[in-house]
XYZ file of C-alpha atoms in Angstrom:
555
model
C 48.906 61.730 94.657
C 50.760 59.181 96.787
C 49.350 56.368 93.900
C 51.445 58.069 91.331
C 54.162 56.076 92.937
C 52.546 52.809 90.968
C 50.658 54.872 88.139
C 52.099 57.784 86.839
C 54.891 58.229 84.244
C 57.036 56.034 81.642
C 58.357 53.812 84.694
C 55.095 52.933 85.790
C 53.828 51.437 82.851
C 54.479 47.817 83.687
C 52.490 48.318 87.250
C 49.685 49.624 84.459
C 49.400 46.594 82.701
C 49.345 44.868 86.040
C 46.256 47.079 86.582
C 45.142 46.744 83.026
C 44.918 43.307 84.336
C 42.733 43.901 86.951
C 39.960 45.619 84.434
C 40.486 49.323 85.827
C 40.433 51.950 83.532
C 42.796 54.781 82.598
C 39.893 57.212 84.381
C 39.510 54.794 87.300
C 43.770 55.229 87.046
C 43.300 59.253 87.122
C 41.468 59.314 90.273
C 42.984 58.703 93.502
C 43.229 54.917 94.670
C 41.290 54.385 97.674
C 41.970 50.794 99.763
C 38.740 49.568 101.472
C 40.500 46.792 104.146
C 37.217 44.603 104.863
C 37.334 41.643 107.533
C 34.445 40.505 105.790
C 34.609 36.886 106.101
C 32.494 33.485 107.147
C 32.808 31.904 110.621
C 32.725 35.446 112.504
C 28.995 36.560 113.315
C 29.704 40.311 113.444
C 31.787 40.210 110.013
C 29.408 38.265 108.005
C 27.614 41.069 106.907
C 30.673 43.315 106.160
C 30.268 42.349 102.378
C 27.632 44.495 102.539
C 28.878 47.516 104.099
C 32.117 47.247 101.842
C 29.822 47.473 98.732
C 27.921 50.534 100.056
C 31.928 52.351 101.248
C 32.572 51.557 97.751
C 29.896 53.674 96.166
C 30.406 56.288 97.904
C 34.489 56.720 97.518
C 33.261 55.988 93.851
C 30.435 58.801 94.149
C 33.007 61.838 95.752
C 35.459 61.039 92.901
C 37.834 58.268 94.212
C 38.518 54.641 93.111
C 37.710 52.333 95.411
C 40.063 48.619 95.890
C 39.026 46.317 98.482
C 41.905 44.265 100.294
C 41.193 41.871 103.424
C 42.316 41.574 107.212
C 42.054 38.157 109.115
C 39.328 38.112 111.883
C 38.896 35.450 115.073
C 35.467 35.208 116.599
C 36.711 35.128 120.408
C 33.200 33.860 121.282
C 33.903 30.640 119.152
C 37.514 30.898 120.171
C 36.864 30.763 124.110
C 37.823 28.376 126.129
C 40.183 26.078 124.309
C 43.545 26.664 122.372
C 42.493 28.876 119.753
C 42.254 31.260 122.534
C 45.421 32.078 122.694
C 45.540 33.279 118.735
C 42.881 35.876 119.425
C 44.564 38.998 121.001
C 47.534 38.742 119.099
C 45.860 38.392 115.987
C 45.733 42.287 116.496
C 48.704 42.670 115.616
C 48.860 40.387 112.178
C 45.919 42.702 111.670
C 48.608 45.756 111.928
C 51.010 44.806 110.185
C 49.336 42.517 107.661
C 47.454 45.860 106.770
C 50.624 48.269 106.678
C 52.403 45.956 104.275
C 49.123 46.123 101.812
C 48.743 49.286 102.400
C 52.871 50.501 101.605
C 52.954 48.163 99.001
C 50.580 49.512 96.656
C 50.899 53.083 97.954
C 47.259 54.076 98.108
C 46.240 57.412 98.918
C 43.482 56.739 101.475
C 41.956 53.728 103.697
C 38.398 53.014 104.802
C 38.637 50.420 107.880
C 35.765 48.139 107.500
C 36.301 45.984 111.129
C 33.748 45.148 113.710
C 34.606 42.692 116.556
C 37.279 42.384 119.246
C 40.827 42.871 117.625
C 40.070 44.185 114.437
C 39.165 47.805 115.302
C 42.016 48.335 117.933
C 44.705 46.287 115.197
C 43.456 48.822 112.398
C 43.255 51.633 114.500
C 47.262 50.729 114.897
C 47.566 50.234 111.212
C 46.128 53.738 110.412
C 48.113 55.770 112.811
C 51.232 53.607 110.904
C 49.970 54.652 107.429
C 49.008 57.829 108.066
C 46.643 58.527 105.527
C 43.567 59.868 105.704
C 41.344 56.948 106.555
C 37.907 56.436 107.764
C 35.830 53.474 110.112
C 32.800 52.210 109.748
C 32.139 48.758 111.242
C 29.184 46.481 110.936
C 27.287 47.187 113.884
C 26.187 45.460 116.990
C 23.736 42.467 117.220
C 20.391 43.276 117.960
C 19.752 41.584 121.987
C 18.411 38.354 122.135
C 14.947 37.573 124.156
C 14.420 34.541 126.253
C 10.960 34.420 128.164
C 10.268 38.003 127.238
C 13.499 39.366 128.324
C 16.689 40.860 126.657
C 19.417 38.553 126.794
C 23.017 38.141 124.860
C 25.947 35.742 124.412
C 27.081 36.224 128.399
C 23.804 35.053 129.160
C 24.682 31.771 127.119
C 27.804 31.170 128.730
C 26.597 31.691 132.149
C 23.818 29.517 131.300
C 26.455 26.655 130.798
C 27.111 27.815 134.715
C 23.307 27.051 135.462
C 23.448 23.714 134.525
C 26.469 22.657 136.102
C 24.662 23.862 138.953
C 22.071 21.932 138.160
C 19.480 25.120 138.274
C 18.892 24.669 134.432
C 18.090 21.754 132.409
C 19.406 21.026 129.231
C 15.917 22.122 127.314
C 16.603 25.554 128.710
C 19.706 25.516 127.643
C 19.073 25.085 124.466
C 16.326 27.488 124.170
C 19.005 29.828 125.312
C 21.429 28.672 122.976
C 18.852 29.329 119.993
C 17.750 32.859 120.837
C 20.753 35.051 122.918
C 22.131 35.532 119.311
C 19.470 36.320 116.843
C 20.956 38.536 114.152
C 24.235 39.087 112.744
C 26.486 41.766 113.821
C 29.133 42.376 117.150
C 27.439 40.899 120.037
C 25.035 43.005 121.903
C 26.500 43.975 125.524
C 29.262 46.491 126.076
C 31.441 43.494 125.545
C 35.203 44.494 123.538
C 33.777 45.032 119.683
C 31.299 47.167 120.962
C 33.329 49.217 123.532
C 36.503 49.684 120.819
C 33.823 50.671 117.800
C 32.285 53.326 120.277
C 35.593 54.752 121.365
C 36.067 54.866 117.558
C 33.341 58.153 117.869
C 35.744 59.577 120.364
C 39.043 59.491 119.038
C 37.268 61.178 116.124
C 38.339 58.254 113.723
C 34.493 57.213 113.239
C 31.297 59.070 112.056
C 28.474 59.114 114.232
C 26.548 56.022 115.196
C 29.642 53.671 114.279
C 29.983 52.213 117.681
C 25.907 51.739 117.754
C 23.900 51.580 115.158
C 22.401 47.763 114.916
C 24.153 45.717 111.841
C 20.373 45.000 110.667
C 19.372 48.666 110.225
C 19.390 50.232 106.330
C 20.822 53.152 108.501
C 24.391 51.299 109.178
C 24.319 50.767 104.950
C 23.506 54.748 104.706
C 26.655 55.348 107.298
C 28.846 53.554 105.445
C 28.251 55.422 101.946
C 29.159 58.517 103.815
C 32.090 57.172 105.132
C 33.374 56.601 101.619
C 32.083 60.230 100.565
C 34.118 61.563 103.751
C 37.262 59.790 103.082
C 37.235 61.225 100.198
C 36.465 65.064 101.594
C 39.652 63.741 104.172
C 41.780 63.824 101.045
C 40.728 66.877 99.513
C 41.712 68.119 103.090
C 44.453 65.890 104.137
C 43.465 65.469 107.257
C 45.247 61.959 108.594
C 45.093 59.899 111.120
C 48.139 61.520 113.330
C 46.091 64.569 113.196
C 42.844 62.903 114.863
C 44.770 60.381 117.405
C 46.314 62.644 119.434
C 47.336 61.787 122.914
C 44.082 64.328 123.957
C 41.867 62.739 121.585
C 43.197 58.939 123.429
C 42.547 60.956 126.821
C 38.810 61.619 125.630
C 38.556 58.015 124.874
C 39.498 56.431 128.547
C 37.305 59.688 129.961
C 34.482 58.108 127.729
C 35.505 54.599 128.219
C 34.738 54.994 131.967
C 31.254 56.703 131.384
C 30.261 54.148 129.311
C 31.672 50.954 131.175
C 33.745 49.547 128.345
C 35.325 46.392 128.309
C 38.997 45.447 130.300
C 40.285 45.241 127.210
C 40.092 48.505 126.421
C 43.151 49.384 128.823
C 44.875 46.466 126.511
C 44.369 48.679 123.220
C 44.414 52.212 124.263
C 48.081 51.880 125.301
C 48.365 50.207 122.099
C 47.174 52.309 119.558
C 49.289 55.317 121.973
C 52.445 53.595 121.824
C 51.772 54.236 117.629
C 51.625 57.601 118.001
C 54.453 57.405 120.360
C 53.127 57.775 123.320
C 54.123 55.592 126.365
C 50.781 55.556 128.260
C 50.711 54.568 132.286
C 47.627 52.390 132.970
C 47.821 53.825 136.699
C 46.834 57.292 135.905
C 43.516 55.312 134.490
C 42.572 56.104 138.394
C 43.167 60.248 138.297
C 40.932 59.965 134.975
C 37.929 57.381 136.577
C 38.249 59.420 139.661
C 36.946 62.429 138.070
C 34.681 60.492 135.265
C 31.312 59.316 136.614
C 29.696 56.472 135.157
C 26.922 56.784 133.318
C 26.173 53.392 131.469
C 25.170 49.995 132.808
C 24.746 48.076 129.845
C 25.038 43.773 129.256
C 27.112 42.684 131.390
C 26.847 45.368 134.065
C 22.965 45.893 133.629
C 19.588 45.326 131.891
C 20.536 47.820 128.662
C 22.093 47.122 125.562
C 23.854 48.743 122.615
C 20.783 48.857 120.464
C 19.295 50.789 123.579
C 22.269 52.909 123.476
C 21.775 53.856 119.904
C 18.342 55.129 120.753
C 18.985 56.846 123.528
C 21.451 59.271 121.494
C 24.644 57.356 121.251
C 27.986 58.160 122.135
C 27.913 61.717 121.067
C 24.806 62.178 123.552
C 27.631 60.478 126.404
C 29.674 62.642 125.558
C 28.049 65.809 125.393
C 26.749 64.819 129.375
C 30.221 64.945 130.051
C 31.039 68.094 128.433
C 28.825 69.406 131.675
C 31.018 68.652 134.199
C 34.519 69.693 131.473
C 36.086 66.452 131.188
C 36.715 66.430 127.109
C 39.055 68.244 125.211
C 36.568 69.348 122.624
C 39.096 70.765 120.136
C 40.165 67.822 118.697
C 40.125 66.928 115.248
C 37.697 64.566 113.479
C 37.382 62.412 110.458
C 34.151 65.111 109.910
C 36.925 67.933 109.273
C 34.956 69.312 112.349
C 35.983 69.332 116.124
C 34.399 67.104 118.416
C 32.894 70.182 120.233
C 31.211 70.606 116.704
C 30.235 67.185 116.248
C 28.579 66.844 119.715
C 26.974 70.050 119.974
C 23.457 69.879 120.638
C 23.177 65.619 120.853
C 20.791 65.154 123.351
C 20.430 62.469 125.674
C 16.607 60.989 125.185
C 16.845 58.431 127.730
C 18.017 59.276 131.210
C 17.246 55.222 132.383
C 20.162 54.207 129.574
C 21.954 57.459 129.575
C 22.201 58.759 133.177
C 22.465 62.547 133.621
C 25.867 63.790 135.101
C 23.859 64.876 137.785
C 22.583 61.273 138.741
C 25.411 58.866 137.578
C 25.569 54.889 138.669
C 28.761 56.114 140.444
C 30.839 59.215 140.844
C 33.649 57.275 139.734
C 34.426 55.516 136.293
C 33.823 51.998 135.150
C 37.417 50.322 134.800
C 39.913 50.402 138.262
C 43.684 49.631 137.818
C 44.858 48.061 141.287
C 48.220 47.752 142.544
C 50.137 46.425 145.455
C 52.638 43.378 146.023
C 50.551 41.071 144.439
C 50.500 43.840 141.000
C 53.005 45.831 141.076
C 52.654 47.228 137.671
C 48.705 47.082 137.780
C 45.383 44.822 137.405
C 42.640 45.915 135.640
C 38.671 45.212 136.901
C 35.198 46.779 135.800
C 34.274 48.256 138.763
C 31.104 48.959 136.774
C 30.157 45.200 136.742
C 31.066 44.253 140.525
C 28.803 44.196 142.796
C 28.839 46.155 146.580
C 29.472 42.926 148.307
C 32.741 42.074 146.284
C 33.901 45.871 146.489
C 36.093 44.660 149.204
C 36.518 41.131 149.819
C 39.216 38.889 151.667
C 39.957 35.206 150.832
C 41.991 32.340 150.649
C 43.761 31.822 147.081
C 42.654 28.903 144.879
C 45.526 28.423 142.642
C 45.631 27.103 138.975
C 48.451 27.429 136.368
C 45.994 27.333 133.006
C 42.126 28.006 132.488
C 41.231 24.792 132.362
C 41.868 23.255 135.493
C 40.280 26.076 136.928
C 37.254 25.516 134.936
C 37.140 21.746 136.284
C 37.156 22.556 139.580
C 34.530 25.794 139.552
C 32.010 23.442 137.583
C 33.077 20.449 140.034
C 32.168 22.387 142.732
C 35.459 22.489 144.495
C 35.161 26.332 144.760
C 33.261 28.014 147.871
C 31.814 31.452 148.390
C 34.766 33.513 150.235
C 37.623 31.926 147.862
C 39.828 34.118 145.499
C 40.578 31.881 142.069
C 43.662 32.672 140.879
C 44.669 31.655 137.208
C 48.289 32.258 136.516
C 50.700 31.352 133.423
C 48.234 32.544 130.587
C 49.518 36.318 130.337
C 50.799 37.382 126.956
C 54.078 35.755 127.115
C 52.693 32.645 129.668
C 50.279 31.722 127.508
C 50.932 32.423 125.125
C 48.506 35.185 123.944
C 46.740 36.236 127.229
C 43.244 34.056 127.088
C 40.139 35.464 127.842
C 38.621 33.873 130.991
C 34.991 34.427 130.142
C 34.464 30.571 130.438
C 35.390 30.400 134.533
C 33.750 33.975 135.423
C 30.908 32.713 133.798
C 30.923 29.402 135.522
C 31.050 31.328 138.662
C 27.930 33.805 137.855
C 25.796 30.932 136.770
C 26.779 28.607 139.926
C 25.615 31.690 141.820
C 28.755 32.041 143.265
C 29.079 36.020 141.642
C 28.714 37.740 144.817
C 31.371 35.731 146.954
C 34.177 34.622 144.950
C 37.005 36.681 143.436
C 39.096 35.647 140.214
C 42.406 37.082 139.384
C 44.896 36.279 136.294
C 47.893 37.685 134.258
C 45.521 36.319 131.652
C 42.279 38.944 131.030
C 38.679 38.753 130.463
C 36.213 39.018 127.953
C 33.756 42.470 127.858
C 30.969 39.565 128.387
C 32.652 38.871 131.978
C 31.383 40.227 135.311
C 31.840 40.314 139.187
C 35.296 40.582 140.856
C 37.450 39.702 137.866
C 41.156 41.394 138.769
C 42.826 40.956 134.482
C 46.330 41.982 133.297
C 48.252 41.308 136.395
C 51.728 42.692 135.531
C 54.247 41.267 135.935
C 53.253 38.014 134.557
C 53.635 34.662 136.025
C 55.921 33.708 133.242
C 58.648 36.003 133.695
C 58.440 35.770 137.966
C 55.894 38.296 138.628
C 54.443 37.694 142.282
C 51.575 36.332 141.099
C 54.014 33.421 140.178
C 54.687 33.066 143.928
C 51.156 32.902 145.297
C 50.364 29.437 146.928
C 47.114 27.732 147.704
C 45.514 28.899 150.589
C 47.566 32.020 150.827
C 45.639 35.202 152.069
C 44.310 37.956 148.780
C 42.955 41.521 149.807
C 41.108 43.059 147.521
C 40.008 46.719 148.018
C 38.511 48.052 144.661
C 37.375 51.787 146.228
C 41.511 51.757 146.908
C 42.496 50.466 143.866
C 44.439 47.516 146.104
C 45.443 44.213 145.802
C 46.874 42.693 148.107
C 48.633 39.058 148.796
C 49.112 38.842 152.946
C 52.228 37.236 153.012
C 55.762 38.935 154.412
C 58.194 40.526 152.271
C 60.578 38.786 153.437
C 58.834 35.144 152.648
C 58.032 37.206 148.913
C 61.466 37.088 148.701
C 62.406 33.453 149.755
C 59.837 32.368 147.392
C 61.624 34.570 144.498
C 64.845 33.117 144.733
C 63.099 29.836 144.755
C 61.042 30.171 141.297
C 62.135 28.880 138.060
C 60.776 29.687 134.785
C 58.870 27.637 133.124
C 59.703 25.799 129.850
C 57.223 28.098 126.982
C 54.124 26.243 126.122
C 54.805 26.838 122.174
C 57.975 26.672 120.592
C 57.258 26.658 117.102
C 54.856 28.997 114.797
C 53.526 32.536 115.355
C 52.570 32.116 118.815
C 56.845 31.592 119.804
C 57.527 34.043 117.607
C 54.645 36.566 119.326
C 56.306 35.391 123.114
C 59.271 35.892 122.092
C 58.559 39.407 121.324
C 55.160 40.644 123.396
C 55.352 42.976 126.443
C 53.096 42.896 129.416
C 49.634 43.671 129.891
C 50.440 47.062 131.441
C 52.207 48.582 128.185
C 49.276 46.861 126.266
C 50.840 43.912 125.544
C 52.543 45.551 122.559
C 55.123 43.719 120.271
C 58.957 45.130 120.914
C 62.358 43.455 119.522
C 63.546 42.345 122.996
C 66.979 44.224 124.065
């Protein structure tokens, strides 16, 4: 056992008293040490019942013969995070998440790891940590939020913020508001859309690092308790086998996942983790080819934001495995990969039947022929922009506008809500990528101010910052190269000309190469925004969007 490195022999009997001290037992001590890394914790909606689901992993590790040893990860609640500073420590708290969870991990040598995560950087920042570890290691989150219902119809937290929109627009009075604000978010658990928890727990099903229903069984069902006792009996059965982590994430099990991830619809920020968690298996993955795999993938999902469905709907209609197994119709899986279930994924999905073709399309009748998430290039992105096609609508498939430029969220959010933007312009929010910001901000506050000012169908938004899973409409993230280290979007002044062509996968700023150029030699960068702390250390270090905004000691 890897744990006899703290427990076993004559040296190791000071680290036993040290576990004396903790109450465990010489049987406990015989048994190998399992580490259950919870983010259970109080100010994050989807982790506050992870106390629960940590006690229930715990019995079962206990129940197949291993000794179970809870240690923590940090979570952020981007919702509560949005739209002020604290933005900027929510994306690269996936990486604390990493490494905070190698270090625990390494230091006490344990000889498996249940992940107990459940919203936006926690599943992607332990998915990291496990391919690190590399021992066999299970997920199991907490679940989605059950949708909200306002006036008799399903509604969640992108409904809230566009409601803030509404007002400003003065279609919505404060009393509606605030009926709003008391029912989009009625139960605990990862809020309800295909917003970033929920995309990155279901892609946990198809890298094979999650048993079934992890991505979509509701936090409130006994059922999610049930899922996570097996998940401690299977860990377990992964040790017996020694099946690990490097064996499951394979660059064709990460392949599976974007094939999935454009059926489904996930969340932009998806094509922020994927290369992520590949780059930890060593792996330098190309957003661009994103395109050869949506081109072939069609989309079979509309849920919150895109449409009227949510995950709980998902869950009934046969999950992920039921997504999945629609695509094995047309061949788009590799369905010999290896699974947490010592099984393939062929085996797993065998036979899961889609029982609702209105949540599920058929292959046969998708929402498109072509996947959810677009990566667009041209002079304005050379190294690629990232939009859910899935959640724009026909008349912004191709739109042409003047550029509304702002160097930081705010402003922009001052003059959407002060009406200073019109139907036809292209908002353009620069400085806030993962070294400008620092800590690339979700813009869920703006898009949303657009949607609710009913401005969703007519006006464009583009940044080097991205957006939340909650955002819709023609919302152009991860522009790369950044702003901050003279990436054209850097050069883009107000009024200037933007093309967009999603079918293309262009973008386009109409202005010469030749004034590009004069305007290049003309930029300066800009003094960093933070110069002390994490967040200078995490610019100092951070790569762009493009390569997943990944952490590398700068050559």
């Amino acid at each position: 056992m890897r744990s006899d490195a703290v427990k076993t022999g004559m040296q190791q009997a000071p680290h036993r008293s040290l576990f004396n001290a903790l109450g465990m037992t010489k049987e406990e001590l015989e048994r190998p040490l399992v580490g259950i890394v919870s983010s259970y914790n109080e100010i994050v909606p989807g982790h506050m019942n992870l106390d629960k689901i940590v006690d229930a992993v715990k019995l079962g590790v206990a129940m197949a013969g291993g000794t179970p040893i809870m240690f923590p990860a940090i979570a952020v609640c981007d919702g509560i995070a949005m739209g002020h500073t604290g933005m900027k420590y929510s994306l690269v708290t996936r990486d604390l998440i990493a490494d905070s969870t190698e270090a625990m991990a390494m230091a006490h040598q344990f000889d498996a790891l249940v992940m107990v995560p459940n919203c936006d950087k926690n599943v992607p920042g332990l998915l990291m940590a496990a391919a690190r570890i590399n021992v066999p290691t299970v997920f199991v989150s907490g679940g989605p939020m059950l949708a909200g219902r306002v006036h008799g119809q399903k509604r969640s937290l992108s409904s809230m913020f566009e409601a803030v929109g509404s007002y400003s627009a003065g279609t919505m009075t404060a009393e509606e508001v605030e009926e709003f604000e008391n029912k989009v978010c009625p139960t605990c658990g990862s809020c309800s859309g295909m917003y970033t928890a929920n995309s990155m727990n279901c892609l946990t099903e198809v890298l094979g690092m999650g048993l079934k229903g992890n991505g979509t069984i509701p936090a409130v069902y006994s059922e999610r308790i049930k899922l996570a006792k097996h998940a401690g009996m299977q860990v377990m059965e992964m040790y017996r086998q020694n099946i690990r982590p490097r064996d499951i994430m394979t660059k064709d099990a990460i392949m599976n996942a974007l094939t999935v991830d454009m059926a489904l619809g996930c969340s932009t920020n998806s094509m922020l983790h994927l290369p992520a968690i590949a780059h930890e298996i060593g792996w330098d993955f190309d957003i661009t080819f994103a395109n050869e795999v949506s081109a072939k993938t069609p989309n079979l999902c509309h849920l919150a934001p895109a449409g009227p469905t949510y995950i709980e709907d998902l869950n009934e209609a046969g999950g992920v495995y039921a997504v999945m197994n629609e695509l094995t119709k047309k061949d788009l899986l590799n369905l010999d990969c290896m699974t947490v279930t010592g099984k393939t994924v062929g085996e797993n999905i065998k036979d899961c039947e889609n029982r609702n073709p209105e949540v599920i399309r058929p292959v046969e009748n998708p929402y498109s022929q072509t996947g959810g998430l677009a990566v667009l290039t041209g002079n304005l992105a050379p190294d690629g922009g990232v939009v859910k096609r899935s959640a724009v609508c026909e008349e912004m498939m191709m739109h042409e506008g003047p550029a509304r430029v702002f160097d930081c969220e705010e402003d922009a959010i001052d003059a959407i809500k002060g009406g200073k933007i019109v139907a036809g312009d292209v908002v353009v929010i620069r400085y806030e990528g993962p070294k400008g910001g620092p800590g690339m901000r979700e813009m869920l506050n703006p898009t949303s101010a657009i949607a609710g000012m009913g401005l969703g169908s007519s006006v464009a938004l583009i940044t080097d910052g991205r957006f939340s899973g909650a955002s819709r409409g023609a919302s152009i993230g991860h522009i790369s190269p950044e702003a901050a280290v003279g990436g054209p979007i850097a050069l883009v002044k107000e009024g200037d000309i933007i093309r967009i062509n999603i079918p293309e996968n262009k973008l386009e700023l109409a202005v010469s190469e030749a004034e590009m150029d004069k305007r290049k030699a003309e930029w300066q960068p800009r003094e960093p925004k933070v110069n002390t702390g994490y967040l200078a250390r995490y610019a100092a270090m951070v790569t762009s969007g493009n390569r997943g905004a990944v952490l590398e000691i700068q050559k």
